[in-house]
mmCIF file of C-alpha atoms in Angstrom:
data_model
loop_
_atom_site.group_PDB
_atom_site.id
_atom_site.type_symbol
_atom_site.label_atom_id
_atom_site.label_comp_id
_atom_site.label_asym_id
_atom_site.label_seq_id
_atom_site.Cartn_x
_atom_site.Cartn_y
_atom_site.Cartn_z
ATOM 1 C CA GLU A 225 117.789 89.859 99.858
ATOM 2 C CA SER A 226 121.174 88.899 97.608
ATOM 3 C CA ALA A 227 121.223 85.273 98.691
ATOM 4 C CA MET A 228 116.913 84.549 98.017
ATOM 5 C CA ALA A 229 117.929 86.648 94.175
ATOM 6 C CA ARG A 230 121.311 84.015 93.893
ATOM 7 C CA TRP A 231 119.329 80.948 95.318
ATOM 8 C CA PRO A 232 115.501 81.316 94.415
ATOM 9 C CA ARG A 233 113.116 79.181 96.517
ATOM 10 C CA GLN A 234 116.256 77.551 97.987
ATOM 11 C CA VAL A 235 116.760 79.406 101.456
ATOM 12 C CA ALA A 236 115.800 76.677 103.548
ATOM 13 C CA ALA A 237 115.094 80.122 106.183
ATOM 14 C CA VAL A 238 116.593 82.878 107.925
ATOM 15 C CA ILE A 239 116.461 83.237 111.900
ATOM 16 C CA VAL A 240 117.508 86.749 113.470
ATOM 17 C CA GLU A 241 117.375 88.391 116.479
ATOM 18 C CA PRO A 242 114.719 91.018 116.082
ATOM 19 C CA VAL A 243 116.013 93.013 118.609
ATOM 20 C CA ALA A 244 119.823 92.999 118.585
ATOM 21 C CA GLY A 245 121.278 92.050 122.134
ATOM 22 C CA ASN A 246 124.600 90.522 121.504
ATOM 23 C CA MET A 247 126.490 94.022 119.522
ATOM 24 C CA GLY A 248 124.579 95.613 122.647
ATOM 25 C CA VAL A 249 121.143 96.744 122.211
ATOM 26 C CA VAL A 250 119.929 98.191 118.260
ATOM 27 C CA PRO A 251 116.329 98.080 117.714
ATOM 28 C CA PRO A 252 114.819 96.877 114.125
ATOM 29 C CA LEU A 253 114.393 100.071 111.967
ATOM 30 C CA ALA A 254 110.629 100.950 110.675
ATOM 31 C CA GLY A 255 109.900 98.130 108.097
ATOM 32 C CA PHE A 256 112.712 95.259 108.720
ATOM 33 C CA LEU A 257 110.804 92.749 110.359
ATOM 34 C CA ALA A 258 108.197 93.355 108.529
ATOM 35 C CA GLY A 259 110.375 93.335 105.300
ATOM 36 C CA LEU A 260 111.741 90.077 106.269
ATOM 37 C CA ARG A 261 108.596 88.322 106.456
ATOM 38 C CA GLU A 262 107.223 89.818 103.154
ATOM 39 C CA MET A 263 110.700 88.061 101.715
ATOM 40 C CA THR A 264 110.672 84.938 102.886
ATOM 41 C CA ARG A 265 106.920 84.466 102.423
ATOM 42 C CA ASP A 266 107.688 85.650 98.780
ATOM 43 C CA SER A 267 110.819 82.950 98.439
ATOM 44 C CA GLU A 268 109.051 79.889 100.622
ATOM 45 C CA SER A 269 111.254 80.401 103.031
ATOM 46 C CA LEU A 270 111.132 80.074 106.958
ATOM 47 C CA LEU A 271 111.518 82.836 109.350
ATOM 48 C CA ILE A 272 113.116 82.425 112.347
ATOM 49 C CA PHE A 273 113.315 84.714 115.735
ATOM 50 C CA ASP A 274 115.675 84.241 117.894
ATOM 51 C CA GLU A 275 113.831 85.707 121.372
ATOM 52 C CA VAL A 276 116.086 84.028 123.690
ATOM 53 C CA ILE A 277 116.535 87.531 125.152
ATOM 54 C CA THR A 278 113.262 89.210 124.241
ATOM 55 C CA GLY A 279 111.029 86.484 125.004
ATOM 56 C CA PHE A 280 108.743 87.268 127.838
ATOM 57 C CA ARG A 281 111.090 90.782 128.255
ATOM 58 C CA VAL A 282 109.911 93.180 126.139
ATOM 59 C CA ALA A 283 106.892 92.176 126.158
ATOM 60 C CA ARG A 284 104.335 89.182 127.235
ATOM 61 C CA GLY A 285 104.656 87.949 123.813
ATOM 62 C CA GLY A 286 107.891 88.673 122.999
ATOM 63 C CA ALA A 287 108.963 91.274 120.001
ATOM 64 C CA GLN A 288 107.349 89.165 117.874
ATOM 65 C CA GLU A 289 103.655 91.056 119.851
ATOM 66 C CA LEU A 290 105.608 94.126 120.088
ATOM 67 C CA TYR A 291 106.230 95.282 116.357
ATOM 68 C CA GLY A 292 103.226 92.787 114.835
ATOM 69 C CA VAL A 293 105.584 90.281 112.838
ATOM 70 C CA THR A 294 104.614 86.169 113.424
ATOM 71 C CA PRO A 295 107.661 84.139 112.576
ATOM 72 C CA ASP A 296 107.142 80.551 111.148
ATOM 73 C CA LEU A 297 109.658 79.168 114.598
ATOM 74 C CA THR A 298 111.288 81.126 117.484
ATOM 75 C CA CYS A 299 113.530 80.509 119.668
ATOM 76 C CA LEU A 300 113.183 80.559 123.716
ATOM 77 C CA GLY A 301 115.364 80.241 126.908
ATOM 78 C CA LYS A 302 116.263 82.992 129.636
ATOM 79 C CA VAL A 303 112.600 83.823 131.139
ATOM 80 C CA LEU A 304 111.663 81.690 129.858
ATOM 81 C CA GLY A 305 113.109 79.398 132.746
ATOM 82 C CA GLY A 306 112.494 81.405 135.797
ATOM 83 C CA GLY A 307 116.362 81.856 136.509
ATOM 84 C CA LEU A 308 117.115 78.282 135.439
ATOM 85 C CA PRO A 309 118.844 77.136 132.623
ATOM 86 C CA ILE A 310 116.360 75.973 130.008
ATOM 87 C CA GLY A 311 115.618 76.155 126.196
ATOM 88 C CA GLY A 312 112.489 76.670 124.375
ATOM 89 C CA TYR A 313 111.178 76.345 120.412
ATOM 90 C CA GLY A 314 107.950 76.590 118.747
ATOM 91 C CA GLY A 315 105.986 77.553 115.980
ATOM 92 C CA ARG A 316 103.571 77.145 112.927
ATOM 93 C CA ARG A 317 101.615 74.303 113.288
ATOM 94 C CA GLU A 318 102.177 72.044 110.704
ATOM 95 C CA ILE A 319 105.703 73.143 111.567
ATOM 96 C CA MET A 320 105.771 71.179 114.820
ATOM 97 C CA GLU A 321 103.405 68.628 114.044
ATOM 98 C CA GLN A 322 106.525 66.720 111.803
ATOM 99 C CA VAL A 323 108.199 66.706 115.413
ATOM 100 C CA ALA A 324 107.610 63.683 116.655
ATOM 101 C CA PRO A 325 105.351 62.268 118.547
ATOM 102 C CA ALA A 326 102.530 64.198 115.970
ATOM 103 C CA GLY A 327 105.723 63.664 113.346
ATOM 104 C CA PRO A 328 109.037 61.672 111.746
ATOM 105 C CA VAL A 329 111.477 64.884 113.391
ATOM 106 C CA TYR A 330 112.863 62.751 116.587
ATOM 107 C CA GLN A 331 114.163 65.632 119.642
ATOM 108 C CA ALA A 332 115.211 65.002 123.163
ATOM 109 C CA GLY A 333 117.691 66.029 125.134
ATOM 110 C CA THR A 334 118.843 64.561 128.875
ATOM 111 C CA LEU A 335 117.299 67.580 130.497
ATOM 112 C CA SER A 336 114.037 67.460 128.193
ATOM 113 C CA GLY A 337 111.018 68.826 130.026
ATOM 114 C CA ASN A 338 113.330 68.938 133.400
ATOM 115 C CA PRO A 339 110.936 69.497 136.480
ATOM 116 C CA LEU A 340 112.808 72.697 138.280
ATOM 117 C CA ALA A 341 113.117 74.193 135.617
ATOM 118 C CA VAL A 342 110.409 74.272 133.507
ATOM 119 C CA ALA A 343 108.187 74.535 137.270
ATOM 120 C CA ALA A 344 110.065 78.125 137.578
ATOM 121 C CA GLY A 345 109.172 78.971 134.688
ATOM 122 C CA LEU A 346 105.478 78.688 134.861
ATOM 123 C CA ALA A 347 105.124 80.610 137.851
ATOM 124 C CA THR A 348 107.387 83.229 136.245
ATOM 125 C CA LEU A 349 104.800 83.420 133.361
ATOM 126 C CA ASP A 350 101.701 83.421 135.778
ATOM 127 C CA ALA A 351 103.714 86.660 137.970
ATOM 128 C CA LEU A 352 103.833 88.150 134.254
ATOM 129 C CA ASP A 353 100.725 90.888 133.601
ATOM 130 C CA ASP A 354 100.974 94.453 132.142
ATOM 131 C CA SER A 355 101.072 95.615 135.230
ATOM 132 C CA ILE A 356 104.407 94.244 135.017
ATOM 133 C CA TYR A 357 105.380 95.369 131.508
ATOM 134 C CA ARG A 358 104.352 99.081 132.154
ATOM 135 C CA GLN A 359 106.450 98.777 135.075
ATOM 136 C CA LEU A 360 109.528 97.626 132.734
ATOM 137 C CA GLU A 361 108.401 100.472 130.481
ATOM 138 C CA SER A 362 108.500 103.095 133.136
ATOM 139 C CA VAL A 363 112.379 102.135 134.735
ATOM 140 C CA GLY A 364 113.962 101.685 131.524
ATOM 141 C CA ALA A 365 112.540 104.999 130.281
ATOM 142 C CA ARG A 366 113.686 106.621 133.261
ATOM 143 C CA VAL A 367 117.021 105.067 133.012
ATOM 144 C CA ALA A 368 117.189 105.967 129.171
ATOM 145 C CA ALA A 369 116.697 109.547 130.326
ATOM 146 C CA GLU A 370 118.281 110.027 133.303
ATOM 147 C CA LEU A 371 121.399 108.238 131.393
ATOM 148 C CA ALA A 372 121.441 111.387 128.371
ATOM 149 C CA SER A 373 121.202 113.869 130.359
ATOM 150 C CA ALA A 374 124.299 113.298 132.787
ATOM 151 C CA ALA A 375 126.329 112.730 129.992
ATOM 152 C CA ALA A 376 124.842 115.338 127.593
ATOM 153 C CA ALA A 377 126.145 117.859 131.204
ATOM 154 C CA ALA A 378 128.856 116.208 131.565
ATOM 155 C CA GLY A 379 129.760 116.474 127.780
ATOM 156 C CA VAL A 380 130.484 113.364 127.794
ATOM 157 C CA PRO A 381 128.753 111.973 123.788
ATOM 158 C CA LEU A 382 126.538 109.265 124.121
ATOM 159 C CA THR A 383 123.848 106.992 122.189
ATOM 160 C CA VAL A 384 121.023 105.075 124.510
ATOM 161 C CA ASN A 385 119.368 102.807 122.370
ATOM 162 C CA ARG A 386 116.656 100.842 124.472
ATOM 163 C CA VAL A 387 113.606 99.089 123.647
ATOM 164 C CA GLY A 388 111.588 98.096 126.619
ATOM 165 C CA SER A 389 113.316 97.231 130.140
ATOM 166 C CA MET A 390 116.628 96.425 127.989
ATOM 167 C CA LEU A 391 119.385 99.299 126.933
ATOM 168 C CA THR A 392 122.534 99.654 126.174
ATOM 169 C CA ALA A 393 124.753 103.229 126.660
ATOM 170 C CA PHE A 394 126.882 103.829 123.212
ATOM 171 C CA PHE A 395 129.685 105.920 123.356
ATOM 172 C CA ALA A 396 129.167 107.823 120.433
ATOM 173 C CA ALA A 397 127.730 110.499 118.822
ATOM 174 C CA GLY A 398 125.828 109.576 115.780
ATOM 175 C CA ALA A 399 122.765 107.133 115.816
ATOM 176 C CA ILE A 400 123.465 103.143 116.212
ATOM 177 C CA THR A 401 121.424 101.030 113.470
ATOM 178 C CA GLU A 402 123.555 98.050 112.885
ATOM 179 C CA TYR A 403 127.064 96.520 113.517
ATOM 180 C CA ALA A 404 129.259 98.915 112.194
ATOM 181 C CA THR A 405 128.094 101.640 113.553
ATOM 182 C CA ALA A 406 128.241 99.914 117.303
ATOM 183 C CA LYS A 407 131.855 99.417 116.337
ATOM 184 C CA GLN A 408 132.260 102.512 116.168
ATOM 185 C CA SER A 409 131.696 103.348 119.825
ATOM 186 C CA ASP A 410 134.906 104.358 122.504
ATOM 187 C CA THR A 411 135.334 100.680 123.756
ATOM 188 C CA ALA A 412 138.526 102.213 125.782
ATOM 189 C CA GLN A 413 135.937 104.977 127.250
ATOM 190 C CA PHE A 414 133.383 102.692 127.777
ATOM 191 C CA ALA A 415 135.919 100.095 129.898
ATOM 192 C CA ALA A 416 136.899 103.907 131.925
ATOM 193 C CA TRP A 417 133.220 104.215 132.811
ATOM 194 C CA PHE A 418 132.673 100.822 134.161
ATOM 195 C CA ARG A 419 135.287 100.398 136.718
ATOM 196 C CA SER A 420 134.272 104.475 137.790
ATOM 197 C CA LEU A 421 130.182 103.151 137.910
ATOM 198 C CA LEU A 422 131.901 99.926 139.606
ATOM 199 C CA ALA A 423 133.799 102.199 142.452
ATOM 200 C CA ARG A 424 130.833 103.816 143.531
ATOM 201 C CA GLY A 425 128.605 100.641 143.800
ATOM 202 C CA VAL A 426 127.079 100.717 140.633
ATOM 203 C CA SER A 427 127.503 97.148 138.273
ATOM 204 C CA ILE A 428 126.564 97.357 134.914
ATOM 205 C CA PRO A 429 127.794 94.552 132.389
ATOM 206 C CA PRO A 430 131.261 95.108 131.338
ATOM 207 C CA SER A 431 131.411 95.172 127.703
ATOM 208 C CA GLN A 432 130.081 98.305 125.291
ATOM 209 C CA PHE A 433 128.521 95.465 123.094
ATOM 210 C CA GLU A 434 127.077 93.513 125.763
ATOM 211 C CA ALA A 435 123.038 94.126 126.850
ATOM 212 C CA ALA A 436 121.883 95.795 130.232
ATOM 213 C CA PHE A 437 118.655 94.666 131.817
ATOM 214 C CA LEU A 438 116.432 96.337 134.449
ATOM 215 C CA SER A 439 113.986 94.447 136.331
ATOM 216 C CA THR A 440 110.951 94.493 138.436
ATOM 217 C CA ALA A 441 113.774 94.520 141.214
ATOM 218 C CA HIS A 442 114.648 97.915 140.220
ATOM 219 C CA ASP A 443 112.725 99.448 142.401
ATOM 220 C CA ASP A 444 112.965 103.546 143.630
ATOM 221 C CA ASP A 445 115.538 103.655 145.991
ATOM 222 C CA ALA A 446 117.814 101.307 143.543
ATOM 223 C CA ILE A 447 117.143 103.964 140.532
ATOM 224 C CA THR A 448 117.666 107.108 142.687
ATOM 225 C CA PHE A 449 120.959 105.435 143.501
ATOM 226 C CA LEU A 450 122.469 104.907 139.986
ATOM 227 C CA HIS A 451 120.962 108.466 139.075
ATOM 228 C CA SER A 452 122.953 109.969 142.612
ATOM 229 C CA LYS A 453 126.189 108.386 140.961
ATOM 230 C CA LEU A 454 125.746 108.898 137.352
ATOM 231 C CA GLU A 455 126.834 112.567 136.764
ATOM 232 C CA GLU A 456 129.692 112.041 139.086
ATOM 233 C CA SER A 457 130.826 108.997 136.943
ATOM 234 C CA PHE A 458 130.507 110.885 134.082
ATOM 235 C CA THR A 459 132.517 113.832 134.881
ATOM 236 C CA SER A 460 134.906 112.598 136.745
ATOM 237 C CA LEU A 461 135.380 110.182 133.403
ATOM 238 C CA LEU A 462 135.897 113.494 131.528
ATOM 239 C CA ALA A 463 138.831 114.718 134.185
ATOM 240 C CA SER A 464 140.605 111.885 133.749
ATOM 241 C CA THR A 465 140.637 111.227 129.741
ATOM 242 C CA THR A 466 141.827 115.502 130.490
ATOM 243 C CA THR A 467 145.015 115.288 132.540
#
């Protein structure tokens, strides 16, 4: 906002992850994305969403569908490739028509339109329907609730942030709403918990500030197994810090 005020109508673009995923999962505060949309529109700047993580994951239309805010440009990857390396972008017609062959901006790459990745991506997108997202929401809500319950039972301060099937368990007592509060997490305690879970057959991302993702492969048996290990992992963690 201060940059917009200092350089009126000179800021080319604002790029943002609509749901932060590279400091752990941090959802946008109410009105934040809509505020960015209004601000960039008023200043004639582009609003660009980095939906490499959230695209096709939190909804078929990504975070912009989930939160009802449409950017000018969107960056995509990950799910778009169905497990194979890929990147993509898209946006408003008048912007995309500036790119060759319709417009003067030339854009190409050695692997542009790679047929294997594109075929895998199209097959994945064809498989994504409303039932998939209902399943992912159900599994995500269940895991988040079980994390919070197991930590509370063991007396371990924990804040679980979740959007759909992506979540982070922060070893902190208060709300995690931005980078500053995320950095207050107890990373040493997280590392000990990571090792405790790994010893019990549960593999999670090894960093406190890395998002965890659930998928349709995480069936009832997998979630039941996780549940059976959670309280034990938190209890052993508490015991190790008091000895």
